[in-house]
Tab-separated table of C-alpha atoms in Angstrom:
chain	number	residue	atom	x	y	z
Y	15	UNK	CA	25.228	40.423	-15.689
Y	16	UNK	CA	22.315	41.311	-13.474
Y	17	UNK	CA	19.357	40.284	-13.472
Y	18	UNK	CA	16.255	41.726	-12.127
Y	19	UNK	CA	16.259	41.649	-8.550
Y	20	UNK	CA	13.325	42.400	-6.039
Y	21	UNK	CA	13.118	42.783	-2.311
Y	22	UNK	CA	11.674	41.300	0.395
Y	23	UNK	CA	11.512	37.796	-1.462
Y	24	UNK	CA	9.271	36.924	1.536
Y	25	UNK	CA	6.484	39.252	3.219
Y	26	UNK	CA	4.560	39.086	5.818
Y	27	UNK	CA	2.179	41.700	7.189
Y	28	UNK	CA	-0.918	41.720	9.224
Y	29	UNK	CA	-4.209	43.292	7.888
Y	30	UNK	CA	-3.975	46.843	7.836
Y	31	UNK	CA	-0.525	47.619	8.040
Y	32	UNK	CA	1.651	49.472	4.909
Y	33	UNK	CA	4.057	47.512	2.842
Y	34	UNK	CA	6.308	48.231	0.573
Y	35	UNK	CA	8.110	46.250	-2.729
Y	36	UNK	CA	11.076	47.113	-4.270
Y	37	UNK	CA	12.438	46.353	-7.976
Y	38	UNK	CA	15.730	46.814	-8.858
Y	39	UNK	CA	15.801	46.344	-12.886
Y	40	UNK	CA	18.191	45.774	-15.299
Y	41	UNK	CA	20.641	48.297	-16.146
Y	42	UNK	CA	19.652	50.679	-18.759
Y	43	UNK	CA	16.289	48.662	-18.884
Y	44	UNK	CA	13.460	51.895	-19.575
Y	45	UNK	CA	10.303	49.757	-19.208
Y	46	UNK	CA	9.401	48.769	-15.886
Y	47	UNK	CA	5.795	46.500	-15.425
Y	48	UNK	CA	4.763	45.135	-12.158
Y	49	UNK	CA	2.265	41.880	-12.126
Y	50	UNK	CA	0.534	40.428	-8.973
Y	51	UNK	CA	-0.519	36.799	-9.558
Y	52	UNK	CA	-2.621	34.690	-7.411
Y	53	UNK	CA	-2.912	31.029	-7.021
Y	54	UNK	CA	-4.168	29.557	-10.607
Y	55	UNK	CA	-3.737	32.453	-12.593
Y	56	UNK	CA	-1.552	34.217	-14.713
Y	57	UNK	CA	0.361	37.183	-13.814
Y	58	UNK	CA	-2.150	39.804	-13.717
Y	59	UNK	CA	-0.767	43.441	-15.119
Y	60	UNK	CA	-1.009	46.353	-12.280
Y	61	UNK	CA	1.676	49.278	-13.273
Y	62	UNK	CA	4.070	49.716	-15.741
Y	63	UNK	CA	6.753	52.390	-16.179
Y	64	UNK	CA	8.489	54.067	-19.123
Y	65	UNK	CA	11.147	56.033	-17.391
Y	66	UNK	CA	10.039	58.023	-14.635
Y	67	UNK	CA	6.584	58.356	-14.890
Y	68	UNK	CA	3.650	55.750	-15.428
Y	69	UNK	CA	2.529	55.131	-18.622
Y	70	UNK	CA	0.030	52.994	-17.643
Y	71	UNK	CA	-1.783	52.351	-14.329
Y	72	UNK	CA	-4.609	50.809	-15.151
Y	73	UNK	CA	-4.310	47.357	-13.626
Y	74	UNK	CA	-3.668	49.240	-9.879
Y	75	UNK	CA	-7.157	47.493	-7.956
Y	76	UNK	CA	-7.656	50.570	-6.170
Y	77	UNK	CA	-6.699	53.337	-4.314
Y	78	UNK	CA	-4.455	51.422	-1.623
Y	79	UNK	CA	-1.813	50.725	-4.028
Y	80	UNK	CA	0.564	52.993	-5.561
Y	81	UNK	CA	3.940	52.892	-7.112
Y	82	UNK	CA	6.810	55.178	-8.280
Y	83	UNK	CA	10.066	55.150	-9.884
Y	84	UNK	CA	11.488	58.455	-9.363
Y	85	UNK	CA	15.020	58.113	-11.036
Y	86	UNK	CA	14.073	55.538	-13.522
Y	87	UNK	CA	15.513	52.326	-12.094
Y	88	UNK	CA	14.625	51.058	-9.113
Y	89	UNK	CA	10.629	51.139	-8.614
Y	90	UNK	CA	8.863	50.452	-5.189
Y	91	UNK	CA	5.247	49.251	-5.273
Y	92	UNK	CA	3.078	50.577	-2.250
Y	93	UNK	CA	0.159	49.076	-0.390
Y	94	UNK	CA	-1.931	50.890	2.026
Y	95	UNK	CA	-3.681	49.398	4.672
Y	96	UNK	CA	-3.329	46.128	3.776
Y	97	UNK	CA	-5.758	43.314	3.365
Y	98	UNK	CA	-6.270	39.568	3.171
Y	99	UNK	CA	-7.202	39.290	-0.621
Y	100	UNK	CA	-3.813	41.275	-1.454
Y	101	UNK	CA	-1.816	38.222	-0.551
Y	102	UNK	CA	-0.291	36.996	-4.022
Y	103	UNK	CA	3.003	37.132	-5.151
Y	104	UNK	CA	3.929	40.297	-6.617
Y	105	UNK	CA	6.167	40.285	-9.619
Y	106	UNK	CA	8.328	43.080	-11.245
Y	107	UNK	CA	9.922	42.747	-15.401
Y	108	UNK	CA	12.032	44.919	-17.459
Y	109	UNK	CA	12.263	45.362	-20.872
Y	110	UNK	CA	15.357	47.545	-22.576
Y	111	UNK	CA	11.934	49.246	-24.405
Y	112	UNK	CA	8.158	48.283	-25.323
Y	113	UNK	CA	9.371	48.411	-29.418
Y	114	UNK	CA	12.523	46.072	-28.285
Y	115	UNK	CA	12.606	42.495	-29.236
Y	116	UNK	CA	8.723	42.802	-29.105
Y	117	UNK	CA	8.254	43.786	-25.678
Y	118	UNK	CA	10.768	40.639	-24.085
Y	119	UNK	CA	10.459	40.857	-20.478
Y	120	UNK	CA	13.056	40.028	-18.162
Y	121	UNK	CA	11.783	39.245	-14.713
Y	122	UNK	CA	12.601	39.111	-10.845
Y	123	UNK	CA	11.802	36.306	-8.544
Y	124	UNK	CA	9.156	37.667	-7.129
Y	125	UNK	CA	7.835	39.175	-3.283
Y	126	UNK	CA	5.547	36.747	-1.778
Y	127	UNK	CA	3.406	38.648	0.411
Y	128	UNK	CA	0.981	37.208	2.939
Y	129	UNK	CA	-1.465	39.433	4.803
Y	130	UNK	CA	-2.767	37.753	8.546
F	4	UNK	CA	-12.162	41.879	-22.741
F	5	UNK	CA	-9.057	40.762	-23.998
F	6	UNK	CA	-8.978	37.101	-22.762
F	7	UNK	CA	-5.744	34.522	-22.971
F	8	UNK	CA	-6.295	31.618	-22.398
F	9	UNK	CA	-4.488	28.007	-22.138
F	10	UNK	CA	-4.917	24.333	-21.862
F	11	UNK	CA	-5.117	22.186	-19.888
F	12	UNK	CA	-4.624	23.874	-16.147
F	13	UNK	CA	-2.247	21.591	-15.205
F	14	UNK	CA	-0.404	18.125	-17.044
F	15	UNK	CA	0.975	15.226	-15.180
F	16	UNK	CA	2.905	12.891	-17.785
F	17	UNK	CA	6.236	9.689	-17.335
F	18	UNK	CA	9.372	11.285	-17.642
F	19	UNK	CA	10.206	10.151	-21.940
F	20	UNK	CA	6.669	10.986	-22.293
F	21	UNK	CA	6.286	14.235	-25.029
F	22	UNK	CA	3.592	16.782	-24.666
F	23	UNK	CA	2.048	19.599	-25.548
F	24	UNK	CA	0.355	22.422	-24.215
F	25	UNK	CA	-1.964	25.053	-25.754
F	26	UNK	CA	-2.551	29.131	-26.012
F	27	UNK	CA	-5.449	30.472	-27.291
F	28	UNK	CA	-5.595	34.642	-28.178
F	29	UNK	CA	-7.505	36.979	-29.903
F	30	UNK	CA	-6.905	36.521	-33.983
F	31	UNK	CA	-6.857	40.298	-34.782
F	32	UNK	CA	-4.416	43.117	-33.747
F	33	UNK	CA	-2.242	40.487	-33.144
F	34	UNK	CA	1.698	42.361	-32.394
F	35	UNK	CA	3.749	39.269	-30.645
F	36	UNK	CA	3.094	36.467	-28.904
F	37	UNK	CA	5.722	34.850	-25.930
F	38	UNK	CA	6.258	31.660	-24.246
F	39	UNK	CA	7.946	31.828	-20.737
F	40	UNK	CA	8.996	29.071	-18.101
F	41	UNK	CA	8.598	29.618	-14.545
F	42	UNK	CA	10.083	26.640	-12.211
F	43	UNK	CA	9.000	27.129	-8.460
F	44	UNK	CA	10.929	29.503	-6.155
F	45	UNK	CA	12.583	30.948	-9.646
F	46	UNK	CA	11.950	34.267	-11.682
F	47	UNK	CA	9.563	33.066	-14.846
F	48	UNK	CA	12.429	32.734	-17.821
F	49	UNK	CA	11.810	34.060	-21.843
F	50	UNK	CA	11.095	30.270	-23.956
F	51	UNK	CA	10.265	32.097	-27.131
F	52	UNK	CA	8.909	35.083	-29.233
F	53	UNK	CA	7.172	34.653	-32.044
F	54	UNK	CA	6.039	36.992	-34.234
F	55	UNK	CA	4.165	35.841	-37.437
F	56	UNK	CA	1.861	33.942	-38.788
F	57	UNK	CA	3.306	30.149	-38.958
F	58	UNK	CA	6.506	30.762	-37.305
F	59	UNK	CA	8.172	27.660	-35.583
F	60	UNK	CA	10.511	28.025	-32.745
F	61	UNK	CA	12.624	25.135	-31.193
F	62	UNK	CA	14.925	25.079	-28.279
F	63	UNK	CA	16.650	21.820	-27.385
F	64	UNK	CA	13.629	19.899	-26.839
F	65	UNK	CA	11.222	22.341	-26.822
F	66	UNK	CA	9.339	23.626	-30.030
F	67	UNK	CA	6.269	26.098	-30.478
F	68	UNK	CA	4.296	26.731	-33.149
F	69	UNK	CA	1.989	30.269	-34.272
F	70	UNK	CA	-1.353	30.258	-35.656
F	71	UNK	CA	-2.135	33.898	-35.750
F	72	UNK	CA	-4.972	33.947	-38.172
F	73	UNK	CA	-7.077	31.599	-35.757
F	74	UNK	CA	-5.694	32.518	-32.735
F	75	UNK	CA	-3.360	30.046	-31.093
F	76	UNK	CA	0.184	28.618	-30.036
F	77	UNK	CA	1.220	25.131	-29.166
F	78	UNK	CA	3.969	24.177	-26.911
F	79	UNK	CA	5.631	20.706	-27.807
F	80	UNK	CA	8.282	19.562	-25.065
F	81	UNK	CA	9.455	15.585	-26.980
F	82	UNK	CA	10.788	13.172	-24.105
F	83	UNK	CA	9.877	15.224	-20.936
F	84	UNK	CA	11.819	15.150	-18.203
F	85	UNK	CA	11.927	15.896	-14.497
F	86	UNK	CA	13.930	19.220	-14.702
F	87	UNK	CA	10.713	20.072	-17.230
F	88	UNK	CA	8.234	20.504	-14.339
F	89	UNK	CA	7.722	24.098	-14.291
F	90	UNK	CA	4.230	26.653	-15.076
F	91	UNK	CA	4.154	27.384	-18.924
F	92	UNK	CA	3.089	30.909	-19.528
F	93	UNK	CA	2.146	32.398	-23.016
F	94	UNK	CA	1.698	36.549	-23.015
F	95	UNK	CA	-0.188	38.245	-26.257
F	96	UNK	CA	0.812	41.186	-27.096
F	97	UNK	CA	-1.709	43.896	-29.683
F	98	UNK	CA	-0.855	45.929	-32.482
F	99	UNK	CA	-2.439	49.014	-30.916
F	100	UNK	CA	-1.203	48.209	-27.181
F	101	UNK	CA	2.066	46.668	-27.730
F	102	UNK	CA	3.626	47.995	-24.452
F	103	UNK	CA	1.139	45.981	-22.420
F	104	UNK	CA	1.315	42.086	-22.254
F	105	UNK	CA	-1.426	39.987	-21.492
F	106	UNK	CA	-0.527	36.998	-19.763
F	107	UNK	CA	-2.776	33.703	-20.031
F	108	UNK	CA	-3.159	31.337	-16.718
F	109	UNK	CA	-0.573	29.004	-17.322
F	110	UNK	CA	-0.369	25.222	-17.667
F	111	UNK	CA	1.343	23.298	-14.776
F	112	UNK	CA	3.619	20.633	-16.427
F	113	UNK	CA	4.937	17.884	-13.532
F	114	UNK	CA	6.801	15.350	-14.832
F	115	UNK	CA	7.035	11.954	-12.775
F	116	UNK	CA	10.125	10.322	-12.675
């Protein structure tokens, strides 16, 4: 079956411009998380999703950066006026739900974004 | 702060050579705790779950082990080989906050032919 997919796999954008990520989970998949992980570290948490509406947006760095899923699949992370430090690559992962298989995440390959 | 951590940053062994790795997480509150793969250019892949205290996973030939009470995971990968080479990533997952995973930095494993 499908996986998780995400589009653009490759970004990129010169400082100050908007940009936009989309995730395309897996069918029937309510959870939705998106990570942002720079060179050396771990995915770092930013958004996640249960269903339409975010559960938990604490990991968003600021006010530049917003996301929405407004049917409950596909989710598209926002970035305002863009800037050199956001260059990572962003990552999106589904779950079926938080209480399945102990949270399991399934995810995409990944937008590689690069801000001039 | 919840910290994860894991050691080393990065491995270089001989392809035949086993290894392991290390995760290190806070003892209490302690819901899950998962090992993914993530080869270069590829979306990071589910190793294992594991869930209580002294479990022991194994997949081919790649095992894990769970230390909940202190706080830590090992990864074992016997007779490494190229296809190996990959980041190892271990996410904790609390008790009270189970619907956010915490993802440690990751170990870099390259194996050398």
């Amino acid at each position: 079956g499908a996986g998780v997919s995400q589009t653009p796999s490759n970004k990129v954008t010169e400082k100050g411009k908007y940009v936009e990520l989309r995730c395309d989970p897996i069918s029937g998949h309510t959870a939705l998380y998106w990570y942002r992980q720079s060179l050396g570290q771990g995915p770092e948490f930013l958004i996640y999703f249960q269903g339409t509406g975010a559960a938990d947006d604490s990991g968003l760095p600021n006010d530049r950066f917003f996301a929405v899923r407004p049917e409950g699949s596909v989710s598209t992370l926002k970035i305002q006026r863009t800037e050199r430090g956001d260059s990572a690559v962003y990552l999106c992962a589904s779950s079926l739900s938080p209480q399945s298989s102990y949270n399991e995440q399934f995810f995409g390959p990944g937008t590689r974004l690069t801000v001039l | 702060i919840l910290n994860v951590e894991q050691s080393p940053q990065s491995l270089h062994v001989q392809e035949g050579d086993s290894t392991n790795f290390t995760c290190s997480f806070p003892s209490s509150n302690f819901y899950a705790l998962h090992w993914y793969r993530w080869e270069t250019a590829k979306s990071p892949e589910a190793l294992f779950v594991m869930t209580l205290n002294g479990d022991e996973k194994k997949k081919g030939r790649i095992s894990a082990t769970l230390n909940t009470k202190e706080g830590y995971s090992y990864l074992y990968i016997k007779g490494s080989q190229p296809e190996d080479s990959a980041t190892y990533l271990c996410a904790f997952c609390r008790k009270t906050s189970y619907d956010k995973v915490i993802f440690g930095p990751g170990t870099s494993l390259s194996v050398i032919p």
